Tab-separated table of C-alpha atoms and ligand atoms in Angstrom:
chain	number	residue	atom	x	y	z
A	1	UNK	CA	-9.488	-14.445	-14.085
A	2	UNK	CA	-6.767	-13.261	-16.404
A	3	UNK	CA	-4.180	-10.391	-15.571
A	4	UNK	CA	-3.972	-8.227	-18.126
A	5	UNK	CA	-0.240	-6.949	-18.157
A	6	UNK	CA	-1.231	-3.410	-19.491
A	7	UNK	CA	-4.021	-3.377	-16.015
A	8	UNK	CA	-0.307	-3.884	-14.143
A	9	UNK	CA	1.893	-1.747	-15.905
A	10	UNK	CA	-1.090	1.272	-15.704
A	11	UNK	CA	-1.374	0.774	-11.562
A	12	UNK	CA	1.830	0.344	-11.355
A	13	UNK	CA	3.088	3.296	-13.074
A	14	UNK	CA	-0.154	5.761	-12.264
A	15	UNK	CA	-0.665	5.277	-8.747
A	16	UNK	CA	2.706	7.462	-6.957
A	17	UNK	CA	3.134	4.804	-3.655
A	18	UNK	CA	3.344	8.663	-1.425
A	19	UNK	CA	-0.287	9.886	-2.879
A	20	UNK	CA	-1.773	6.156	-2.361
A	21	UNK	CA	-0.281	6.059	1.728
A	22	UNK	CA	-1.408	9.409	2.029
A	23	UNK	CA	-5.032	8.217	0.784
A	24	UNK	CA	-5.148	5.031	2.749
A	25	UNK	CA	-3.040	5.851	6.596
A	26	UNK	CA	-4.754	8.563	7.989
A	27	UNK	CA	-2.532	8.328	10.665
A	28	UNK	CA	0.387	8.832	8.660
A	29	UNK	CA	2.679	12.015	9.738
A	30	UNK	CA	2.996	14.309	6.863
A	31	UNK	CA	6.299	12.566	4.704
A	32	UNK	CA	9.180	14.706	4.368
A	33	UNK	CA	11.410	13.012	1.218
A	34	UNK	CA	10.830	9.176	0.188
A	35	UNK	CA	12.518	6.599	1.359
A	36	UNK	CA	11.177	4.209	4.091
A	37	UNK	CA	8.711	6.533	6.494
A	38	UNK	CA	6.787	6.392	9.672
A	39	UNK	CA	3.593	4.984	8.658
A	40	UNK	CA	1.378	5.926	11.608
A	41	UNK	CA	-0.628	3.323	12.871
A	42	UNK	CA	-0.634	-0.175	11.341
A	43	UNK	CA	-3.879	-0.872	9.621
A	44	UNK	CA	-2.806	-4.698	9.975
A	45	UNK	CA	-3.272	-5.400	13.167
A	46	UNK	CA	-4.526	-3.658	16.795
A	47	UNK	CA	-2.754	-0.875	16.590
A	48	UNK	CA	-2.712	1.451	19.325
A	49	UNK	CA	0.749	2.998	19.425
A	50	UNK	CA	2.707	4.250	16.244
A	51	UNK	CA	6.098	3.668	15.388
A	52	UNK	CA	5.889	0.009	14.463
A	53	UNK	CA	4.421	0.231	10.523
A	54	UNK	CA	6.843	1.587	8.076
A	55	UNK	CA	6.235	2.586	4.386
A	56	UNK	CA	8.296	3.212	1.291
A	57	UNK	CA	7.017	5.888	-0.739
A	58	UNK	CA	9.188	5.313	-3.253
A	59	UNK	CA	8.425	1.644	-4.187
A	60	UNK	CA	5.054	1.210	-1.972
A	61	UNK	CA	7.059	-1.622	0.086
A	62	UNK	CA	5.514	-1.694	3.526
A	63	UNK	CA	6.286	-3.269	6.857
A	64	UNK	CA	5.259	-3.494	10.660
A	65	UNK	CA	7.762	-4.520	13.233
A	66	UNK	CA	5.185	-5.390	15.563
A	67	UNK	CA	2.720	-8.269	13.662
A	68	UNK	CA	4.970	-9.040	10.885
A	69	UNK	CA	2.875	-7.873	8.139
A	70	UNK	CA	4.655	-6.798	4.909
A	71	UNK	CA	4.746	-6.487	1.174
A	72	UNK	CA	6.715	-5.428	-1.552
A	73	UNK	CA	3.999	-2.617	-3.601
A	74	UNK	CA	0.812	-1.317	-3.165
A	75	UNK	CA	-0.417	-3.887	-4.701
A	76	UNK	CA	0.598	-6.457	-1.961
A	77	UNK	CA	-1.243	-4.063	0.840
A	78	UNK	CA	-4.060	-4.144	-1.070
A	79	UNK	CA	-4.180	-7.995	-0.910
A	80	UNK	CA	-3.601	-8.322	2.322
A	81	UNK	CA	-5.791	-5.674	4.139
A	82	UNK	CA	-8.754	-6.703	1.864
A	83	UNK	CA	-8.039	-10.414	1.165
A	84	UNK	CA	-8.076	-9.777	-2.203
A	85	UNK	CA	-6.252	-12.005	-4.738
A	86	UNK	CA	-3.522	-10.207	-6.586
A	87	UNK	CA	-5.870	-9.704	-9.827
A	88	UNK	CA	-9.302	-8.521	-7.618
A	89	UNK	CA	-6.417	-6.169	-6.333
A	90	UNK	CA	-5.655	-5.039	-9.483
A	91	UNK	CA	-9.029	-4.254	-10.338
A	92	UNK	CA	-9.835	-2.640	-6.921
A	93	UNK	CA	-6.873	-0.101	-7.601
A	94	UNK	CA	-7.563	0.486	-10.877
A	95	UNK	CA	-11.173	1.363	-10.071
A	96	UNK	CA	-10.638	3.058	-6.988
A	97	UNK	CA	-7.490	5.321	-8.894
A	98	UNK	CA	-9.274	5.593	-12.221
A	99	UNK	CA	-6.561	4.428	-13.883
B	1	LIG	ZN1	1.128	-4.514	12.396
């Protein structure tokens, strides 16, 4: 399957990395400011006590202290939670964001 570059550029640029956390942690605390944030529980492993899974909300970057897992975009947490390959993640965002 072929990426089309205008599929990347449109998730990229339409998705806002704080409205797509916000969507996808419900265990997020309510971000003040952007910047690297608490990211509530980490949906990548058995996560019983927050404080471990961080998010950027400016770039989408995530990261968990406690089972390693991390990425650079939304794009990346996409792949990895769902075991999608970056283009069925592509897809999957742009279907799921309408964009
Ligand atoms: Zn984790």
């Amino acid at each position: 399957m072929k990426t089309a570059p205008r599929l990347l550029q449109n998730v990229k640029g339409s998705i806002p990395p704080a409205d797509f956390y916000r969507a996808e942690l419900p265990t997020m605390p309510p971000p003040r400011g952007g910047g690297w944030r608490e990211g509530g529980l980490c949906p990548f492993h058995n996560d019983n006590h927050a404080g471990s899974f961080r998010v950027n909300l400016e770039t989408g970057g995530f990261k968990c202290f406690a089972c390693g897992a991390k990425g650079a975009d939304v794009i990346a947490f996409i792949q990895l939670r769902d075991g999608l390959s970056f283009p069925e993640a592509l897809r999957q965002l742009s279907d799921d964001w309408g964009v």
